[in-house]
Short mmCIF file of C-alpha atoms in Angstrom, two decimals:
data_model
loop_
_atom_site.label_atom_id
_atom_site.label_comp_id
_atom_site.label_asym_id
_atom_site.label_seq_id
_atom_site.Cartn_x
_atom_site.Cartn_y
_atom_site.Cartn_z
CA UNK A 1 -56.53 -34.77 28.14
CA UNK A 2 -53.22 -33.85 25.81
CA UNK A 3 -51.54 -30.94 23.65
CA UNK A 4 -53.56 -31.78 20.83
CA UNK A 5 -57.13 -32.37 21.83
CA UNK A 6 -56.59 -29.05 24.30
CA UNK A 7 -55.92 -26.96 20.36
CA UNK A 8 -58.35 -28.89 18.53
CA UNK A 9 -61.69 -27.88 21.75
CA UNK A 10 -60.02 -23.99 21.54
CA UNK A 11 -60.52 -24.19 17.99
CA UNK A 12 -63.66 -25.32 18.06
CA UNK A 13 -64.57 -22.62 20.06
CA UNK A 14 -62.68 -20.38 17.94
CA UNK A 15 -64.95 -21.40 15.00
CA UNK A 16 -67.97 -21.39 17.17
CA UNK A 17 -67.51 -18.27 17.98
CA UNK A 18 -67.03 -16.57 13.89
CA UNK A 19 -69.14 -16.33 11.90
CA UNK A 20 -68.71 -19.03 9.13
CA UNK A 21 -68.60 -15.47 6.86
CA UNK A 22 -65.48 -14.81 7.98
CA UNK A 23 -64.41 -18.03 6.56
CA UNK A 24 -66.32 -18.06 3.61
CA UNK A 25 -66.50 -14.60 2.24
CA UNK A 26 -64.33 -13.69 -0.78
CA UNK A 27 -64.06 -9.20 -2.34
CA UNK A 28 -66.48 -7.90 -3.51
CA UNK A 29 -64.22 -5.57 -6.07
CA UNK A 30 -66.61 -2.67 -7.65
CA UNK A 31 -66.10 1.26 -8.61
CA UNK A 32 -67.66 4.04 -8.23
CA UNK A 33 -67.95 6.31 -10.75
CA UNK A 34 -68.80 10.08 -10.89
CA UNK A 35 -67.98 12.95 -13.06
CA UNK A 36 -67.00 15.81 -10.32
CA UNK A 37 -63.62 16.74 -9.41
CA UNK A 38 -62.16 15.86 -6.50
CA UNK A 39 -63.20 19.29 -4.55
CA UNK A 40 -66.99 18.56 -5.08
CA UNK A 41 -69.22 17.45 -2.06
CA UNK A 42 -71.07 14.84 -4.31
CA UNK A 43 -67.10 12.92 -5.09
CA UNK A 44 -66.48 13.18 -0.60
CA UNK A 45 -69.42 11.33 -0.60
CA UNK A 46 -68.40 8.98 -2.97
CA UNK A 47 -64.91 7.97 -0.88
CA UNK A 48 -66.53 8.35 2.23
CA UNK A 49 -69.15 5.78 0.94
CA UNK A 50 -65.82 3.03 -0.37
CA UNK A 51 -64.42 3.96 3.22
CA UNK A 52 -67.42 3.26 5.23
CA UNK A 53 -68.74 -0.30 2.45
CA UNK A 54 -65.13 -1.59 3.72
CA UNK A 55 -66.08 -1.35 7.37
CA UNK A 56 -69.71 -2.32 7.24
CA UNK A 57 -68.17 -5.43 5.61
CA UNK A 58 -64.99 -6.03 7.49
CA UNK A 59 -62.92 -5.61 4.02
CA UNK A 60 -65.04 -7.63 1.81
CA UNK A 61 -65.98 -4.85 -0.66
CA UNK A 62 -63.26 -3.72 -1.94
CA UNK A 63 -64.57 -0.11 -3.07
CA UNK A 64 -62.26 2.33 -5.26
CA UNK A 65 -63.20 5.65 -6.17
CA UNK A 66 -63.38 7.22 -9.97
CA UNK A 67 -63.95 10.60 -10.26
CA UNK A 68 -63.50 13.58 -13.05
CA UNK A 69 -65.10 10.99 -15.21
CA UNK A 70 -62.25 8.16 -15.77
CA UNK A 71 -64.94 5.89 -16.66
CA UNK A 72 -66.82 7.84 -19.43
CA UNK A 73 -69.55 9.69 -18.86
CA UNK A 74 -72.57 9.55 -16.79
CA UNK A 75 -74.46 7.72 -19.45
CA UNK A 76 -71.54 5.38 -20.45
CA UNK A 77 -70.57 4.04 -17.28
CA UNK A 78 -74.48 3.44 -17.01
CA UNK A 79 -74.58 1.73 -19.88
CA UNK A 80 -71.02 0.21 -18.06
CA UNK A 81 -72.76 -1.09 -15.08
CA UNK A 82 -76.09 -2.63 -17.31
CA UNK A 83 -73.56 -4.78 -19.40
CA UNK A 84 -72.15 -6.27 -16.03
CA UNK A 85 -69.27 -4.00 -15.38
CA UNK A 86 -69.51 -3.98 -11.23
CA UNK A 87 -69.87 0.04 -11.08
CA UNK A 88 -71.99 2.72 -9.45
CA UNK A 89 -72.54 4.63 -10.92
CA UNK A 90 -73.82 8.55 -10.26
CA UNK A 91 -76.04 9.83 -12.83
CA UNK A 92 -79.45 11.73 -11.49
CA UNK A 93 -83.63 11.23 -12.09
CA UNK A 94 -83.13 13.21 -15.46
CA UNK A 95 -81.13 10.92 -17.41
CA UNK A 96 -82.29 8.04 -16.02
CA UNK A 97 -85.98 8.88 -16.77
CA UNK A 98 -85.05 7.15 -20.48
CA UNK A 99 -84.84 4.06 -18.90
CA UNK A 100 -87.75 4.63 -16.76
CA UNK A 101 -89.61 7.86 -17.69
CA UNK A 102 -91.84 7.81 -14.34
CA UNK A 103 -88.35 8.82 -12.21
CA UNK A 104 -88.23 12.00 -13.77
CA UNK A 105 -90.61 13.87 -12.08
CA UNK A 106 -88.71 13.42 -8.42
CA UNK A 107 -85.65 15.33 -10.75
CA UNK A 108 -88.04 18.64 -11.90
CA UNK A 109 -87.93 22.34 -10.86
CA UNK A 110 -88.87 23.45 -8.05
CA UNK A 111 -91.04 19.84 -6.93
CA UNK A 112 -89.53 19.69 -3.08
CA UNK A 113 -89.70 21.87 -0.01
CA UNK A 114 -86.29 21.21 0.29
CA UNK A 115 -83.87 17.96 0.10
CA UNK A 116 -84.49 16.13 3.42
CA UNK A 117 -87.14 15.09 1.04
CA UNK A 118 -85.45 12.95 -1.34
CA UNK A 119 -84.88 10.90 2.12
CA UNK A 120 -88.72 10.37 2.15
CA UNK A 121 -89.67 9.70 -1.25
CA UNK A 122 -87.58 6.41 -1.47
CA UNK A 123 -89.80 5.16 1.50
CA UNK A 124 -92.95 5.55 -0.86
CA UNK A 125 -94.34 2.89 -2.88
CA UNK A 126 -94.39 4.84 -6.22
CA UNK A 127 -90.65 4.57 -5.98
CA UNK A 128 -90.84 0.89 -5.01
CA UNK A 129 -92.17 0.28 -7.67
CA UNK A 130 -89.60 2.22 -9.48
CA UNK A 131 -87.19 0.42 -8.61
CA UNK A 132 -89.08 -3.41 -9.91
CA UNK A 133 -89.23 -1.19 -13.41
CA UNK A 134 -85.49 -0.75 -13.35
CA UNK A 135 -85.04 -3.98 -12.16
CA UNK A 136 -86.70 -4.86 -15.96
CA UNK A 137 -84.00 -3.20 -17.30
CA UNK A 138 -81.69 -4.04 -16.03
CA UNK A 139 -80.22 -1.53 -13.66
CA UNK A 140 -80.31 -1.37 -9.79
CA UNK A 141 -81.41 2.04 -8.06
CA UNK A 142 -78.97 1.81 -4.68
CA UNK A 143 -79.94 5.05 -3.58
CA UNK A 144 -81.15 8.27 -4.73
CA UNK A 145 -80.84 10.33 -1.43
CA UNK A 146 -77.66 11.63 -2.70
CA UNK A 147 -77.47 15.69 -2.95
CA UNK A 148 -75.84 17.85 -5.02
CA UNK A 149 -77.54 21.98 -4.28
CA UNK A 150 -79.23 23.65 -6.00
CA UNK A 151 -78.46 24.65 -9.39
CA UNK A 152 -79.05 28.40 -10.50
CA UNK A 153 -77.93 30.42 -13.00
CA UNK A 154 -73.89 30.64 -14.15
CA UNK A 155 -74.01 34.17 -15.76
CA UNK A 156 -71.69 37.19 -16.47
CA UNK A 157 -75.06 39.66 -15.82
CA UNK A 158 -77.25 39.10 -13.56
CA UNK A 159 -80.64 37.29 -14.33
CA UNK A 160 -83.59 38.31 -12.93
CA UNK A 161 -86.87 36.68 -14.78
CA UNK A 162 -87.25 34.71 -17.45
CA UNK A 163 -86.49 37.73 -20.07
CA UNK A 164 -83.14 37.52 -19.02
CA UNK A 165 -82.46 35.02 -20.59
CA UNK A 166 -83.64 35.21 -24.51
CA UNK A 167 -81.63 34.61 -26.12
CA UNK A 168 -79.32 33.31 -23.87
CA UNK A 169 -77.07 29.80 -24.40
CA UNK A 170 -77.02 28.18 -21.53
CA UNK A 171 -75.32 24.41 -20.88
CA UNK A 172 -77.70 21.97 -19.14
CA UNK A 173 -77.69 18.30 -19.07
CA UNK A 174 -78.80 15.93 -21.67
CA UNK A 175 -82.18 14.86 -21.28
CA UNK A 176 -85.48 16.18 -22.25
CA UNK A 177 -86.80 17.00 -18.37
CA UNK A 178 -83.43 19.79 -18.26
CA UNK A 179 -83.80 20.70 -22.33
CA UNK A 180 -87.52 21.09 -21.54
CA UNK A 181 -87.62 23.09 -17.69
CA UNK A 182 -84.40 25.20 -19.24
CA UNK A 183 -86.69 26.33 -22.46
CA UNK A 184 -88.98 27.16 -20.61
CA UNK A 185 -87.76 29.33 -18.23
CA UNK A 186 -86.52 31.21 -20.76
CA UNK A 187 -82.63 30.10 -21.67
CA UNK A 188 -81.35 28.30 -24.71
CA UNK A 189 -80.98 24.83 -23.55
CA UNK A 190 -77.52 23.96 -24.66
CA UNK A 191 -76.31 20.01 -23.91
CA UNK A 192 -72.77 19.56 -23.34
CA UNK A 193 -70.97 17.52 -21.30
CA UNK A 194 -70.39 18.40 -17.77
CA UNK A 195 -66.70 18.55 -18.05
CA UNK A 196 -66.50 20.16 -21.44
CA UNK A 197 -69.26 23.04 -19.63
CA UNK A 198 -65.70 24.81 -18.42
CA UNK A 199 -63.96 24.87 -22.16
CA UNK A 200 -67.53 25.92 -23.72
CA UNK A 201 -68.33 29.17 -21.98
CA UNK A 202 -64.63 29.93 -22.15
CA UNK A 203 -64.71 30.02 -25.85
CA UNK A 204 -68.31 31.34 -26.22
CA UNK A 205 -69.94 27.86 -27.60
CA UNK A 206 -72.16 28.60 -24.87
CA UNK A 207 -73.25 31.90 -22.65
CA UNK A 208 -72.88 30.47 -19.51
CA UNK A 209 -74.81 27.62 -17.79
CA UNK A 210 -77.05 26.48 -14.11
CA UNK A 211 -74.90 24.55 -12.23
CA UNK A 212 -74.85 23.56 -7.92
CA UNK A 213 -72.99 25.57 -5.95
CA UNK A 214 -70.01 22.80 -4.75
CA UNK A 215 -69.84 21.70 -8.92
CA UNK A 216 -69.38 25.72 -9.82
CA UNK A 217 -66.35 25.74 -6.68
CA UNK A 218 -64.93 22.47 -8.21
CA UNK A 219 -65.32 23.36 -11.18
CA UNK A 220 -63.36 26.35 -11.72
CA UNK A 221 -65.65 28.23 -12.94
CA UNK A 222 -65.95 30.76 -11.15
CA UNK A 223 -62.94 31.69 -13.39
CA UNK A 224 -64.84 32.53 -16.30
CA UNK A 225 -68.99 33.16 -15.38
CA UNK A 226 -69.32 36.16 -12.21
CA UNK A 227 -72.90 35.98 -11.20
CA UNK A 228 -74.94 33.67 -10.10
CA UNK A 229 -78.51 34.22 -9.82
CA UNK A 230 -80.08 32.18 -6.79
CA UNK A 231 -82.90 30.82 -8.51
CA UNK A 232 -82.35 27.22 -7.08
CA UNK A 233 -85.18 25.42 -9.91
CA UNK A 234 -83.05 22.11 -10.08
CA UNK A 235 -82.27 20.38 -6.53
CA UNK A 236 -79.43 18.24 -8.33
CA UNK A 237 -79.41 14.74 -7.30
CA UNK A 238 -77.37 11.81 -6.98
CA UNK A 239 -78.50 8.70 -8.44
CA UNK A 240 -76.82 5.69 -7.55
CA UNK A 241 -77.37 2.74 -9.49
CA UNK A 242 -75.89 -0.54 -10.22
CA UNK A 243 -76.71 -3.50 -12.54
CA UNK A 244 -78.36 -6.00 -12.07
CA UNK A 245 -76.03 -8.78 -12.85
CA UNK A 246 -73.60 -7.36 -10.59
CA UNK A 247 -76.47 -6.31 -8.07
CA UNK A 248 -77.78 -10.18 -8.47
CA UNK A 249 -73.74 -12.12 -7.30
CA UNK A 250 -73.43 -10.10 -4.64
CA UNK A 251 -74.72 -12.51 -1.40
CA UNK A 252 -77.45 -10.87 0.17
CA UNK A 253 -76.54 -10.31 2.91
CA UNK A 254 -73.87 -8.20 1.63
CA UNK A 255 -76.37 -6.56 -0.59
CA UNK A 256 -78.12 -5.52 2.69
CA UNK A 257 -75.34 -3.88 3.51
CA UNK A 258 -74.19 -1.84 0.49
CA UNK A 259 -78.10 -0.58 0.55
CA UNK A 260 -77.72 0.37 3.63
CA UNK A 261 -74.46 1.73 3.33
CA UNK A 262 -75.37 4.06 0.33
CA UNK A 263 -78.17 5.00 1.65
CA UNK A 264 -76.58 6.26 5.32
CA UNK A 265 -73.33 7.91 3.33
CA UNK A 266 -75.85 10.09 1.31
CA UNK A 267 -77.90 11.49 4.05
CA UNK A 268 -75.10 12.44 6.01
CA UNK A 269 -73.27 14.19 3.31
CA UNK A 270 -76.66 16.04 2.45
CA UNK A 271 -74.90 18.40 6.10
CA UNK A 272 -71.76 18.04 4.53
CA UNK A 273 -73.68 19.92 0.88
CA UNK A 274 -75.01 22.93 2.39
CA UNK A 275 -72.20 23.58 4.96
CA UNK A 276 -69.99 23.89 2.02
CA UNK A 277 -71.25 25.87 0.13
CA UNK A 278 -71.94 28.07 2.49
CA UNK A 279 -68.16 28.35 2.78
CA UNK A 280 -67.89 27.96 -1.30
CA UNK A 281 -69.89 30.76 -1.37
CA UNK A 282 -67.74 32.99 0.80
CA UNK A 283 -64.35 32.35 -0.84
CA UNK A 284 -66.35 33.28 -4.71
CA UNK A 285 -67.93 35.94 -3.15
CA UNK A 286 -63.38 37.50 -2.56
CA UNK A 287 -62.61 35.96 -6.21
CA UNK A 288 -65.41 39.05 -7.38
CA UNK A 289 -68.41 36.52 -8.24
CA UNK A 290 -71.69 38.34 -7.58
CA UNK A 291 -74.29 36.22 -6.12
CA UNK A 292 -78.05 37.44 -6.88
CA UNK A 293 -81.20 37.23 -5.01
CA UNK A 294 -84.06 37.25 -7.04
CA UNK A 295 -88.19 35.74 -6.01
CA UNK A 296 -88.51 32.59 -7.54
CA UNK A 297 -91.77 33.50 -8.85
CA UNK A 298 -91.05 34.20 -12.53
CA UNK A 299 -89.80 30.81 -13.15
CA UNK A 300 -91.35 29.08 -10.80
CA UNK A 301 -94.53 29.56 -12.97
CA UNK A 302 -92.74 29.93 -16.52
CA UNK A 303 -92.44 26.12 -15.56
CA UNK A 304 -95.23 24.76 -14.55
CA UNK A 305 -97.08 23.95 -18.66
CA UNK A 306 -93.08 21.48 -18.64
CA UNK A 307 -95.03 19.65 -15.80
CA UNK A 308 -98.34 18.78 -18.30
CA UNK A 309 -96.25 18.22 -21.26
CA UNK A 310 -94.28 15.63 -19.24
CA UNK A 311 -97.38 13.23 -18.40
CA UNK A 312 -95.62 14.53 -14.79
CA UNK A 313 -98.63 16.54 -13.24
CA UNK A 314 -101.20 13.80 -11.78
CA UNK A 315 -98.37 12.01 -11.71
CA UNK A 316 -97.21 14.63 -8.79
CA UNK A 317 -99.99 14.52 -6.56
CA UNK A 318 -99.80 11.33 -6.71
CA UNK A 319 -95.94 11.31 -4.87
CA UNK A 320 -97.85 14.45 -2.70
CA UNK A 321 -99.91 12.46 -0.87
CA UNK A 322 -97.67 10.19 -0.24
CA UNK A 323 -95.49 12.47 1.50
CA UNK A 324 -98.38 14.22 2.77
CA UNK A 325 -97.61 17.65 1.14
#
C-alpha cells in the first residue's frame, strides 16, 4: 500500500471517530444580560453559565456576559429578545407576568418554604403549561431556578410591623405583583429602575427599598441606609429567558445543552448565594449596618389578600398539590 493510501485510511478512521457536528457546527454567539454589579451573586452565575456553555459545547457557544444594565433595563432587554436579539436575559416572574399572568404566582411573597423548591417547580405540569404560553408570546423559559436571595426592608430605622412602614416610600420592582404586595405590607410602593435606587435613596426620592443581601452589598446601599429589617418577604427569582426566534434557530442538540447548563449553573449558584449572603452581612455589620431579626407573621398575614386580588389563591393550591406541600 502506498503512502497516499495509508493517509486516506487514517483520515477516514479519524473522521469516523469524530462526531460530524464537530466539523459542521457554527459558532453560536449570544449575550447573557443582567442589571446587577460584578460582585452580585447573580452576576457570578452569569459568568459561570457562559463558561459552562463554552465547555459543554466544545466552544460552539460563544457567550458574552453583559452586567450593570449595559444592554438596557430588564424589560427592555426582554423585548429585545422577542425581536430576535441573541440574548438570555435575567428577569423575574413578577415582570414576566405581563406576558403570562399565572407565572407571576411563583414570585408572590412567602410562597415557598425555601429556595430549593425553585428546582422542583420546573418539573410540574403547571410550569410546562407556562412554558408553552410564553412560547406563544415569543419567549422561551431557559430556566427559572435562579436564586438571588430573599428581600427585606432597607431603611434608616427598624421595621418590625407593617405599621412601621406607614407613609414610607419604598423602592420596588414596577409590576403589579410587587407594587400590590409592598403596599399591602404597609409601605408606599415606588417603582424605580434598579440602577437608580442608590441615587433615589440618597436624594430622598424614596425613603428606602426592599432588596436581597447580595444586591444590597453589590449596589452599596449600606452607604445611604443603615438598617436591614429581615422580613424576607420575596424570594427573588432569576428567570432566564430568551426569544423563540433565537432559540428555534439553534440546532436541537445545542438547545438541550443550553437548557441543561442553565439549570445546573443556577442550581449550583444557589448555595453560593447563601454562603456569600452570610459573608456580606458580616462585612456590612462592620460598616455600621444593623440587621434586625423580626417576627414575620404580621407581614405574612398582610399579604394574604393580595393572593385573592391577583387571582392566585386557587393556583397556589394547585401548585402546592403538585409540590406535595
